[in-house]
Short mmCIF file of C-alpha atoms and ligand atoms in Angstrom, two decimals:
data_model
loop_
_atom_site.label_atom_id
_atom_site.label_comp_id
_atom_site.label_asym_id
_atom_site.label_seq_id
_atom_site.Cartn_x
_atom_site.Cartn_y
_atom_site.Cartn_z
CA MET T 1 -75.77 112.51 84.75
CA ASP T 2 -78.57 112.36 87.34
CA SER T 3 -80.97 115.21 87.31
CA PHE T 4 -82.78 116.33 90.40
CA ASP T 5 -84.80 119.01 88.61
CA SER T 6 -88.19 117.53 89.42
CA ALA T 7 -87.24 116.60 93.02
CA ILE T 8 -86.06 120.17 93.71
CA ALA T 9 -89.11 121.73 92.04
CA LYS T 10 -91.37 119.55 94.19
CA TYR T 11 -89.56 120.48 97.41
CA PHE T 12 -89.77 124.18 96.48
CA GLU T 13 -93.51 123.86 95.94
CA THR T 14 -94.11 121.98 99.22
CA TYR T 15 -92.03 124.51 101.15
CA GLN T 16 -93.87 127.45 99.60
CA GLN T 17 -97.17 125.93 100.76
CA LYS T 18 -96.21 124.79 104.27
CA LYS T 19 -93.24 127.05 105.19
CA ARG T 20 -91.91 124.30 107.44
CA PRO T 21 -88.63 122.33 107.25
CA ILE T 22 -88.98 119.15 105.16
CA ASN T 23 -87.35 115.93 106.40
CA VAL T 24 -85.10 114.29 103.84
CA ASN T 25 -82.41 111.65 103.69
CA PHE T 26 -79.61 112.69 101.33
CA ARG T 27 -77.94 109.29 101.56
CA GLN T 28 -81.09 107.68 100.21
CA MET T 29 -81.80 110.39 97.64
CA VAL T 30 -78.34 109.94 96.11
CA SER T 31 -77.86 106.32 97.08
CA HIS T 32 -75.37 105.45 94.33
CA LEU T 33 -72.76 107.71 96.01
CA ASN T 34 -72.56 105.53 99.07
CA ASN T 35 -68.95 104.52 98.40
CA PRO T 36 -67.07 107.45 99.96
CA ASP T 37 -63.95 106.77 97.85
CA ARG T 38 -65.30 108.70 94.86
CA ALA T 39 -62.79 110.45 92.57
CA THR T 40 -60.29 112.34 94.77
CA HIS T 41 -62.53 112.99 97.79
CA LEU T 42 -60.38 110.85 100.09
CA ILE T 43 -56.89 112.08 99.18
CA HIS T 44 -56.65 113.62 102.66
CA THR T 45 -58.77 113.61 105.82
CA TYR T 46 -60.34 116.82 107.10
CA PRO T 47 -62.52 117.59 110.14
CA ALA T 48 -66.26 118.08 109.64
CA LYS T 49 -66.16 117.24 105.93
CA LEU T 50 -69.44 117.78 104.14
CA LEU T 51 -71.44 114.75 103.03
CA MET T 52 -70.78 114.77 99.25
CA HIS T 53 -74.41 113.80 98.54
CA ILE T 54 -75.51 117.34 99.43
CA PRO T 55 -73.49 119.26 96.80
CA TYR T 56 -74.16 116.45 94.33
CA PHE T 57 -77.92 116.91 94.78
CA PHE T 58 -77.81 120.71 94.47
CA LEU T 59 -75.39 120.67 91.51
CA ASN T 60 -76.92 118.02 89.31
CA ASN T 61 -79.95 119.93 88.08
CA ASN T 62 -80.60 122.81 85.71
CA PHE T 63 -82.80 124.54 88.21
CA LEU T 64 -80.21 126.17 90.49
CA SER T 65 -77.28 126.40 88.05
CA LYS T 66 -76.22 125.35 84.56
CA ARG T 67 -73.01 124.02 83.02
CA GLY T 68 -70.33 126.71 82.92
CA ASP T 69 -71.84 128.69 85.84
CA LYS T 70 -69.66 129.78 88.74
CA VAL T 71 -70.24 127.91 92.00
CA LEU T 72 -68.75 129.29 95.21
CA ASP T 73 -67.99 127.67 98.56
CA SER T 74 -66.38 130.34 100.71
CA PHE T 75 -65.71 127.85 103.57
CA CYS T 76 -64.47 125.18 101.20
CA GLY T 77 -62.37 123.16 103.69
CA SER T 78 -60.97 120.15 101.86
CA GLY T 79 -62.93 121.00 98.69
CA THR T 80 -65.93 118.64 98.69
CA VAL T 81 -68.18 121.19 96.97
CA LEU T 82 -65.44 122.36 94.58
CA LEU T 83 -64.75 118.81 93.40
CA GLU T 84 -68.43 118.00 92.85
CA ALA T 85 -68.89 121.35 91.06
CA MET T 86 -65.99 120.54 88.75
CA ILE T 87 -67.38 117.08 87.97
CA ALA T 88 -70.79 118.66 87.26
CA GLY T 89 -69.18 120.99 84.68
CA ARG T 90 -69.46 124.16 86.79
CA LYS T 91 -66.66 126.64 87.51
CA PRO T 92 -65.61 126.11 91.13
CA VAL T 93 -64.53 129.06 93.28
CA GLY T 94 -63.57 128.64 96.91
CA ALA T 95 -62.09 130.25 99.99
CA ASP T 96 -60.70 128.95 103.25
CA SER T 97 -58.63 130.54 105.99
CA ASN T 98 -56.72 127.32 106.74
CA PRO T 99 -53.74 126.97 104.35
CA LEU T 100 -53.84 123.17 104.76
CA ALA T 101 -57.47 123.20 103.57
CA ARG T 102 -56.50 125.32 100.56
CA LEU T 103 -53.65 122.94 99.71
CA ILE T 104 -55.97 119.90 99.89
CA ALA T 105 -58.78 121.62 97.96
CA ARG T 106 -56.59 122.85 95.08
CA THR T 107 -54.83 119.48 94.83
CA LYS T 108 -58.11 117.56 94.97
CA THR T 109 -59.42 119.52 91.98
CA ARG T 110 -56.33 119.11 89.76
CA THR T 111 -56.35 116.82 86.81
CA TYR T 112 -53.01 115.06 87.08
CA ASP T 113 -52.06 112.41 84.58
CA PRO T 114 -51.71 109.23 86.70
CA LEU T 115 -48.87 107.89 84.50
CA ALA T 116 -46.87 111.09 84.83
CA LEU T 117 -47.49 111.10 88.59
CA THR T 118 -46.24 107.51 88.82
CA ASP T 119 -42.97 108.48 87.06
CA GLU T 120 -42.47 111.58 89.21
CA ALA T 121 -43.23 109.66 92.40
CA ALA T 122 -40.60 107.03 91.53
CA LYS T 123 -38.05 109.82 90.96
CA LEU T 124 -38.95 111.49 94.26
CA VAL T 125 -38.73 108.29 96.30
CA ASP T 126 -35.34 107.54 94.69
CA ASN T 127 -34.22 111.00 95.68
CA ILE T 128 -34.93 110.52 99.39
CA ASP T 129 -31.54 110.60 101.08
CA LYS T 130 -31.83 108.81 104.42
CA ARG T 131 -28.72 110.59 105.70
CA ARG T 132 -30.41 113.98 105.57
CA THR T 133 -32.22 113.86 108.90
CA SER T 134 -31.82 117.26 110.51
CA TYR T 135 -34.89 119.21 109.35
CA HIS T 136 -36.47 121.28 112.14
CA PRO T 137 -40.19 121.73 111.55
CA ASN T 138 -42.02 124.42 113.43
CA VAL T 139 -43.99 121.95 115.55
CA VAL T 140 -44.33 122.78 119.24
CA ASN T 141 -43.11 119.84 121.41
CA LEU T 142 -41.91 117.90 118.38
CA ASP T 143 -40.53 115.06 120.55
CA TYR T 144 -43.86 114.68 122.30
CA TRP T 145 -45.65 114.07 118.99
CA PHE T 146 -43.11 112.01 117.06
CA LEU T 147 -40.63 109.22 117.90
CA PRO T 148 -36.97 110.03 117.09
CA ASN T 149 -36.77 107.42 114.27
CA ILE T 150 -39.89 108.97 112.68
CA ILE T 151 -38.57 112.56 112.89
CA LYS T 152 -35.46 111.48 110.98
CA GLN T 153 -37.42 109.74 108.24
CA LEU T 154 -39.90 112.62 107.88
CA SER T 155 -36.91 114.99 107.59
CA SER T 156 -35.44 113.01 104.69
CA ILE T 157 -38.78 113.01 102.86
CA LYS T 158 -39.28 116.72 103.54
CA TYR T 159 -35.87 117.55 102.01
CA ALA T 160 -36.70 115.53 98.90
CA ILE T 161 -40.07 117.27 98.43
CA ALA T 162 -38.39 120.68 98.85
CA GLU T 163 -36.39 119.91 95.70
CA VAL T 164 -39.47 119.35 93.51
CA GLU T 165 -39.64 122.42 91.24
CA ASP T 166 -43.08 122.06 89.66
CA SER T 167 -45.54 123.66 92.09
CA SER T 168 -48.50 121.49 91.17
CA LEU T 169 -46.46 118.30 91.63
CA LYS T 170 -45.14 119.65 94.89
CA ASP T 171 -48.74 120.17 96.08
CA PHE T 172 -49.52 116.53 95.34
CA PHE T 173 -46.51 115.29 97.29
CA GLU T 174 -47.21 117.68 100.15
CA VAL T 175 -50.76 116.37 100.45
CA CYS T 176 -49.41 112.80 100.63
CA PHE T 177 -46.72 113.91 103.11
CA SER T 178 -49.29 115.64 105.33
CA ASN T 179 -51.32 112.42 105.37
CA LEU T 180 -48.20 110.57 106.42
CA VAL T 181 -47.35 113.08 109.16
CA ARG T 182 -50.64 112.45 110.93
CA LYS T 183 -50.46 108.68 110.43
CA VAL T 184 -46.96 108.35 111.88
CA SER T 185 -47.43 110.80 114.75
CA LEU T 186 -48.23 109.79 118.30
CA ALA T 187 -51.62 111.52 118.02
CA ASP T 188 -54.68 109.34 118.59
CA PRO T 189 -56.22 108.84 115.11
CA ARG T 190 -59.74 108.71 116.58
CA ILE T 191 -59.62 112.31 117.81
CA SER T 192 -59.51 115.24 115.39
CA VAL T 193 -57.36 117.58 117.49
CA PRO T 194 -53.98 116.05 118.41
CA VAL T 195 -54.20 114.13 121.70
CA ARG T 196 -51.34 111.74 122.43
CA LEU T 197 -52.15 108.07 122.01
CA ASN T 198 -52.34 106.54 125.46
CA PRO T 199 -53.26 102.83 125.85
CA ASP T 200 -53.83 103.39 129.59
CA ARG T 201 -56.80 105.59 128.77
CA TYR T 202 -58.68 102.33 128.11
CA HIS T 203 -59.26 99.40 130.44
CA LYS T 204 -56.69 96.61 129.96
CA LYS T 205 -59.39 94.27 128.61
CA HIS T 206 -60.71 96.85 126.15
CA ASP T 207 -60.00 96.27 122.47
CA LEU T 208 -58.64 99.82 122.15
CA HIS T 209 -56.01 99.20 124.85
CA SER T 210 -54.30 96.45 122.85
CA LYS T 211 -54.85 98.32 119.56
CA SER T 212 -53.19 101.49 120.90
CA GLN T 213 -50.30 99.46 122.32
CA LYS T 214 -49.78 97.78 118.97
CA ALA T 215 -49.92 101.13 117.13
CA LEU T 216 -47.19 102.50 119.41
CA SER T 217 -44.94 99.49 119.04
CA ASP T 218 -45.42 99.46 115.23
CA LEU T 219 -44.22 103.07 115.11
CA THR T 220 -40.84 102.15 116.61
CA ARG T 221 -40.11 99.94 113.58
CA LEU T 222 -42.04 101.80 110.91
CA ASN T 223 -40.56 102.38 107.48
CA ALA T 224 -42.04 105.84 106.82
CA VAL T 225 -40.72 106.04 103.25
CA GLN T 226 -42.53 102.85 102.37
CA LYS T 227 -45.71 104.16 104.03
CA PHE T 228 -45.34 107.44 102.10
CA ASN T 229 -45.05 105.52 98.85
CA GLU T 230 -48.19 103.51 99.70
CA ILE T 231 -50.16 106.73 100.30
CA ILE T 232 -48.87 108.12 96.98
CA GLN T 233 -49.92 105.02 95.03
CA VAL T 234 -53.45 104.97 96.49
CA ASN T 235 -53.87 108.67 95.70
CA ILE T 236 -52.58 108.27 92.13
CA ARG T 237 -55.33 105.69 91.51
CA ARG T 238 -57.86 108.27 92.71
CA TYR T 239 -56.74 110.70 89.96
CA GLY T 240 -57.40 107.92 87.45
CA LYS T 241 -60.97 107.65 88.76
CA LEU T 242 -61.41 111.42 88.67
CA ARG T 243 -60.46 111.52 84.97
CA GLU T 244 -63.25 109.08 84.13
CA LEU T 245 -65.82 111.46 85.66
CA LEU T 246 -64.65 114.79 84.28
CA PRO T 247 -66.22 116.72 81.42
CA ASN T 248 -63.94 117.55 78.46
CA LYS T 249 -63.12 121.08 79.47
CA VAL T 250 -61.98 121.62 83.02
CA PRO T 251 -61.69 125.15 84.40
CA GLU T 252 -58.97 126.47 86.71
CA VAL T 253 -60.13 126.47 90.34
CA VAL T 254 -59.77 129.73 92.26
CA ILE T 255 -59.35 129.60 96.05
CA ALA T 256 -59.29 132.79 98.16
CA GLU T 257 -58.29 133.09 101.82
CA ASP T 258 -61.12 134.71 103.71
CA ALA T 259 -64.87 134.34 103.29
CA ARG T 260 -65.27 137.90 104.60
CA ASP T 261 -63.11 139.38 101.84
CA LEU T 262 -63.56 137.83 98.42
CA ASN T 263 -62.34 141.00 96.77
CA CYS T 264 -58.70 140.69 97.77
CA GLU T 265 -55.91 141.52 95.31
CA SER T 266 -54.91 137.95 94.49
CA HIS T 267 -58.40 136.46 94.14
CA LYS T 268 -60.90 139.06 93.10
CA ILE T 269 -64.40 137.59 92.88
CA ARG T 270 -66.56 140.09 91.03
CA SER T 271 -69.95 141.27 92.29
CA ASN T 272 -72.92 139.52 90.62
CA SER T 273 -70.75 136.80 89.10
CA VAL T 274 -71.69 133.64 91.02
CA GLN T 275 -74.83 131.66 90.15
CA LEU T 276 -74.79 129.21 93.06
CA TYR T 277 -73.28 129.31 96.55
CA ILE T 278 -73.05 126.04 98.50
CA SER T 279 -71.29 125.92 101.85
CA SER T 280 -71.11 124.28 105.26
CA PRO T 281 -69.65 127.06 107.40
CA PRO T 282 -67.95 126.47 110.74
CA TYR T 283 -69.95 126.31 113.98
CA ALA T 284 -69.33 128.51 117.00
CA GLY T 285 -66.59 126.84 119.01
CA ALA T 286 -67.33 123.43 117.54
CA GLN T 287 -64.26 122.51 115.49
CA LYS T 288 -60.70 123.60 116.02
CA TYR T 289 -59.57 123.57 112.41
CA ILE T 290 -56.15 125.08 113.01
CA ARG T 291 -55.37 122.90 116.02
CA SER T 292 -56.57 119.78 114.18
CA SER T 293 -54.16 120.61 111.35
CA SER T 294 -51.28 121.76 113.59
CA LEU T 295 -48.84 118.87 112.99
CA SER T 296 -49.19 119.15 109.21
CA LEU T 297 -49.09 122.96 109.29
CA GLY T 298 -45.77 122.76 111.14
CA TRP T 299 -44.14 120.16 108.85
CA LEU T 300 -45.36 121.99 105.73
CA ASP T 301 -43.84 125.30 106.96
CA TYR T 302 -47.18 127.15 107.06
CA THR T 303 -46.62 128.08 110.72
CA LYS T 304 -43.38 129.80 109.65
CA GLU T 305 -45.04 131.53 106.70
CA TYR T 306 -47.90 132.88 108.85
CA ASN T 307 -45.69 133.45 111.95
CA SER T 308 -47.60 131.18 114.33
CA LEU T 309 -50.59 128.92 114.79
CA GLN T 310 -52.25 131.69 116.82
CA ALA T 311 -51.96 134.08 113.86
CA LEU T 312 -53.72 131.52 111.66
CA ASP T 313 -56.36 130.88 114.28
CA ARG T 314 -57.26 134.58 114.46
CA ASN T 315 -58.79 134.38 110.96
CA SER T 316 -60.79 131.30 111.79
CA ILE T 317 -64.50 131.98 112.32
CA GLY T 318 -65.89 130.12 115.34
CA ARG T 319 -62.54 130.18 117.18
CA GLU T 320 -62.43 129.88 120.96
CA ASN T 321 -59.18 131.54 121.97
CA TYR T 322 -60.00 134.89 123.53
CA LEU T 323 -58.36 136.78 126.37
CA ARG T 324 -60.39 138.00 129.34
CA ARG T 325 -60.14 141.62 128.16
CA HIS T 326 -61.98 140.67 124.94
CA TYR T 327 -65.17 139.74 126.76
CA THR T 328 -65.63 142.36 129.45
CA ASP T 329 -68.73 143.61 127.59
CA LEU T 330 -71.34 141.64 125.68
CA LEU T 331 -71.32 142.17 121.90
CA GLN T 332 -74.65 142.98 120.22
CA THR T 333 -75.41 140.93 117.12
CA ASP T 334 -78.68 142.73 116.23
CA ILE T 335 -80.34 139.34 115.88
CA PRO T 336 -83.04 139.81 118.55
CA LYS T 337 -83.51 136.11 119.46
CA ALA T 338 -79.75 135.50 119.63
CA ASP T 339 -79.13 138.63 121.70
CA ARG T 340 -81.70 137.51 124.29
CA ILE T 341 -79.97 134.14 124.75
CA LEU T 342 -76.49 135.66 124.71
CA LYS T 343 -77.46 138.06 127.50
CA ARG T 344 -78.46 135.08 129.65
CA VAL T 345 -75.29 133.16 128.78
CA PHE T 346 -73.12 136.22 129.43
CA SER T 347 -74.30 136.34 133.05
CA ILE T 348 -73.07 132.76 133.63
CA TYR T 349 -70.15 132.34 131.23
CA PRO T 350 -69.07 135.59 129.52
CA LYS T 351 -66.44 133.88 127.35
CA ARG T 352 -68.97 131.48 125.78
CA ALA T 353 -71.31 134.39 125.06
CA HIS T 354 -68.44 136.27 123.41
CA ILE T 355 -67.43 133.26 121.26
CA ALA T 356 -71.02 132.87 120.01
CA ALA T 357 -71.62 136.62 119.44
CA GLN T 358 -68.31 137.10 117.62
CA TYR T 359 -69.14 134.05 115.52
CA LEU T 360 -72.48 135.53 114.42
CA LEU T 361 -70.90 138.91 113.59
CA GLU T 362 -68.18 137.29 111.48
CA MET T 363 -70.68 134.99 109.77
CA LYS T 364 -72.71 138.11 108.96
CA ALA T 365 -69.67 139.65 107.24
CA SER T 366 -69.15 136.47 105.21
CA LEU T 367 -72.82 136.23 104.19
CA GLU T 368 -72.73 139.88 103.07
CA GLU T 369 -69.82 138.91 100.80
CA ALA T 370 -71.72 135.87 99.51
CA ASN T 371 -74.68 138.12 98.73
CA ARG T 372 -72.43 140.64 96.96
CA VAL T 373 -70.88 138.09 94.60
CA LEU T 374 -74.14 136.24 93.86
CA LYS T 375 -75.94 137.07 90.64
CA LYS T 376 -79.47 138.43 90.82
CA ASN T 377 -81.82 135.41 91.18
CA GLY T 378 -78.80 133.25 92.07
CA TYR T 379 -79.15 130.67 94.87
CA LEU T 380 -77.42 130.18 98.20
CA VAL T 381 -77.39 126.77 99.92
CA LEU T 382 -76.17 126.76 103.51
CA VAL T 383 -75.71 123.67 105.67
CA ALA T 384 -76.09 124.57 109.34
CA ALA T 385 -77.26 123.08 112.61
CA ASN T 386 -78.50 124.24 115.97
CA ASN T 387 -76.38 123.58 119.03
CA GLN T 388 -76.27 124.33 122.73
CA VAL T 389 -74.43 127.11 124.51
CA CYS T 390 -74.33 126.72 128.29
CA GLY T 391 -77.51 124.67 128.32
CA ASN T 392 -79.39 127.11 126.05
CA GLU T 393 -80.48 126.02 122.61
CA PHE T 394 -78.52 128.15 120.14
CA LYS T 395 -80.46 128.15 116.89
CA THR T 396 -77.56 128.84 114.55
CA GLN T 397 -79.52 127.98 111.41
CA GLU T 398 -82.33 130.34 112.42
CA TYR T 399 -79.90 133.19 113.16
CA LEU T 400 -78.04 132.71 109.87
CA GLY T 401 -81.44 132.67 108.13
CA TYR T 402 -82.33 135.94 109.87
CA ILE T 403 -79.08 137.52 108.62
CA LEU T 404 -79.80 136.39 105.06
CA GLU T 405 -83.35 137.74 105.16
CA SER T 406 -82.10 141.05 106.52
CA LEU T 407 -79.81 141.20 103.47
CA GLY T 408 -82.95 140.96 101.33
CA MET T 409 -82.56 137.31 100.38
CA ILE T 410 -85.67 135.16 100.05
CA PRO T 411 -85.96 131.78 101.85
CA VAL T 412 -87.09 129.22 99.29
CA LEU T 413 -86.38 125.89 101.00
CA ASN T 414 -85.40 124.33 104.34
CA LEU T 415 -84.50 120.63 104.37
CA VAL T 416 -83.52 118.66 107.48
CA ASP T 417 -81.39 115.53 107.58
CA ASP T 418 -79.86 113.49 110.42
CA ILE T 419 -76.36 113.72 109.04
CA LYS T 420 -73.89 111.55 110.89
CA SER T 421 -70.99 111.99 108.51
CA TYR T 422 -69.22 114.27 110.96
CA GLY T 423 -67.25 111.37 112.35
CA LEU T 424 -64.69 113.75 113.77
CA MET T 425 -67.20 115.70 115.82
CA THR T 426 -66.39 115.16 119.47
CA LYS T 427 -67.97 116.56 122.57
CA ARG T 428 -65.49 119.34 123.00
CA ASN T 429 -66.42 120.99 126.22
CA LYS T 430 -68.98 120.93 128.93
CA THR T 431 -70.90 123.86 127.49
CA ALA T 432 -71.37 122.80 123.85
CA ASP T 433 -73.39 119.81 122.65
CA ILE T 434 -72.92 117.43 119.77
CA ILE T 435 -74.64 118.56 116.60
CA THR T 436 -77.05 115.95 115.29
CA ARG T 437 -79.58 117.37 112.80
CA GLU T 438 -78.46 119.44 109.86
CA HIS T 439 -80.60 122.05 108.17
CA VAL T 440 -80.00 122.80 104.54
CA LEU T 441 -81.27 126.33 103.93
CA VAL T 442 -81.82 127.58 100.40
CA PHE T 443 -82.17 131.31 99.71
CA GLN T 444 -82.53 133.25 96.48
CA LYS T 445 -81.03 136.66 95.81
CA ALA T 446 -83.86 139.03 95.11
C1 LIG H 1 -67.27 122.80 108.17
S1 LIG H 1 -65.68 123.20 107.53
C2 LIG H 1 -65.90 123.00 105.81
C3 LIG H 1 -65.68 121.57 105.39
C4 LIG H 1 -65.81 121.38 103.90
N1 LIG H 1 -67.16 121.54 103.44
C5 LIG H 1 -65.29 120.01 103.51
O1 LIG H 1 -66.06 119.19 103.03
O2 LIG H 1 -64.11 119.75 103.74
C6 LIG H 1 -65.58 124.93 107.73
C7 LIG H 1 -64.32 125.56 107.16
O3 LIG H 1 -64.41 126.98 107.35
C8 LIG H 1 -63.08 127.46 107.40
N2 LIG H 1 -63.06 128.84 107.88
C9 LIG H 1 -63.10 129.33 109.13
N3 LIG H 1 -63.00 130.67 109.12
C10 LIG H 1 -62.91 131.05 107.81
C11 LIG H 1 -62.80 132.30 107.15
N4 LIG H 1 -62.71 133.45 107.82
N5 LIG H 1 -62.77 132.31 105.79
C12 LIG H 1 -62.82 131.15 105.08
N6 LIG H 1 -62.87 129.94 105.68
C13 LIG H 1 -62.94 129.88 107.02
C14 LIG H 1 -62.37 126.44 108.28
O4 LIG H 1 -60.97 126.50 108.09
C15 LIG H 1 -62.99 125.14 107.79
O5 LIG H 1 -62.19 124.57 106.79
#
């Protein structure tokens, strides 16, 4: 195992002397991780995934945590931190409001036996009855997103998965199925929220015009069951690689539903129980996690379980869907620098000001929870970036730092990296800018 004890101690010392962000390059610091297909990290795509080098660096030392300690990521998304924590012999605890994220994260951190998976997969594929084609997923405009031949094949697969009794096996097949859903949909794979593939968006001579045309014509003849089986086989190999990296004893991974309430009935996380918190929280209005996952959420029945996509979106911090009556007055965040900017933004674009203010208030609630569950002297590592709101620089990392300090936490380190791993980041609207430089803030609970 690598140990970054001395590197971290040196950064702490430099920061204590200069009190200024230190430029780093995580890809260089942990250069042997440059193959992204490590263990089970790639079993499913997810928007704005965290660069795995960051948790690796903060987990592989005895300075911030030790083997057996609890490590929490309360915005765990697809489980990058949880997986690295498990490999580093820590006890991973997570939370995410998106049920697709929770499915991916808990599946990613399971220790399946690849041989058993191979047997079960063969049984499942045998069990797919191509005559059972009438499943109705709760996907709005189903025919707009899928060709008729694809809907039939996905239905047959869905029926076969529904018959799998073992819940952990079912999770594995659902993850593979969700991968398939996105791959065989008419959504453009280059854009994280579903936008229908349209060759005419590109000039006839452009490479992407012919590529999009080919993708569409391939879909008319696609054998989805074969594609599903290919996804399964690649993922099974990943569980083989995970086994080689795991310590002998692997703990159960706990995943709660809301970063603002880690004390809920089903997943109680005790006060003063977590040694290390590592998270990359959402940005204000920057990623539409529920919309990006909407096709999978529909086919996996989560939209039925939670009533609608809108109901799921309401728990998502950083969301953008508000009605006019929500932003008749400007919310106060009690972060003086943020309130000054929000007042200016409110006079031009009240909705944007509301999105950003609501975001800060909800982030405050989640950081209060993080502080509650952290042990005394425990550490919190937060990946955040500044962005723009209506042409004004919105210093998210500074505001989150202010919240943490007002909770009594002590800033011990601020590292900056030009992280370009957010391949799915797109320029979403005229009033928000692309995030380029990431700050990694480290605080200690006093
Ligand atoms: C930047 S992503 C995290 C990505 C993750 N680090 C990974 O590598 O996949 C932020 C996550 O915060 C989640 N989120 C938004 N609101 C939340 C809430 N109230 N509680 C928990 N998670 C929430 C989103 O669903 C999204 O998965």
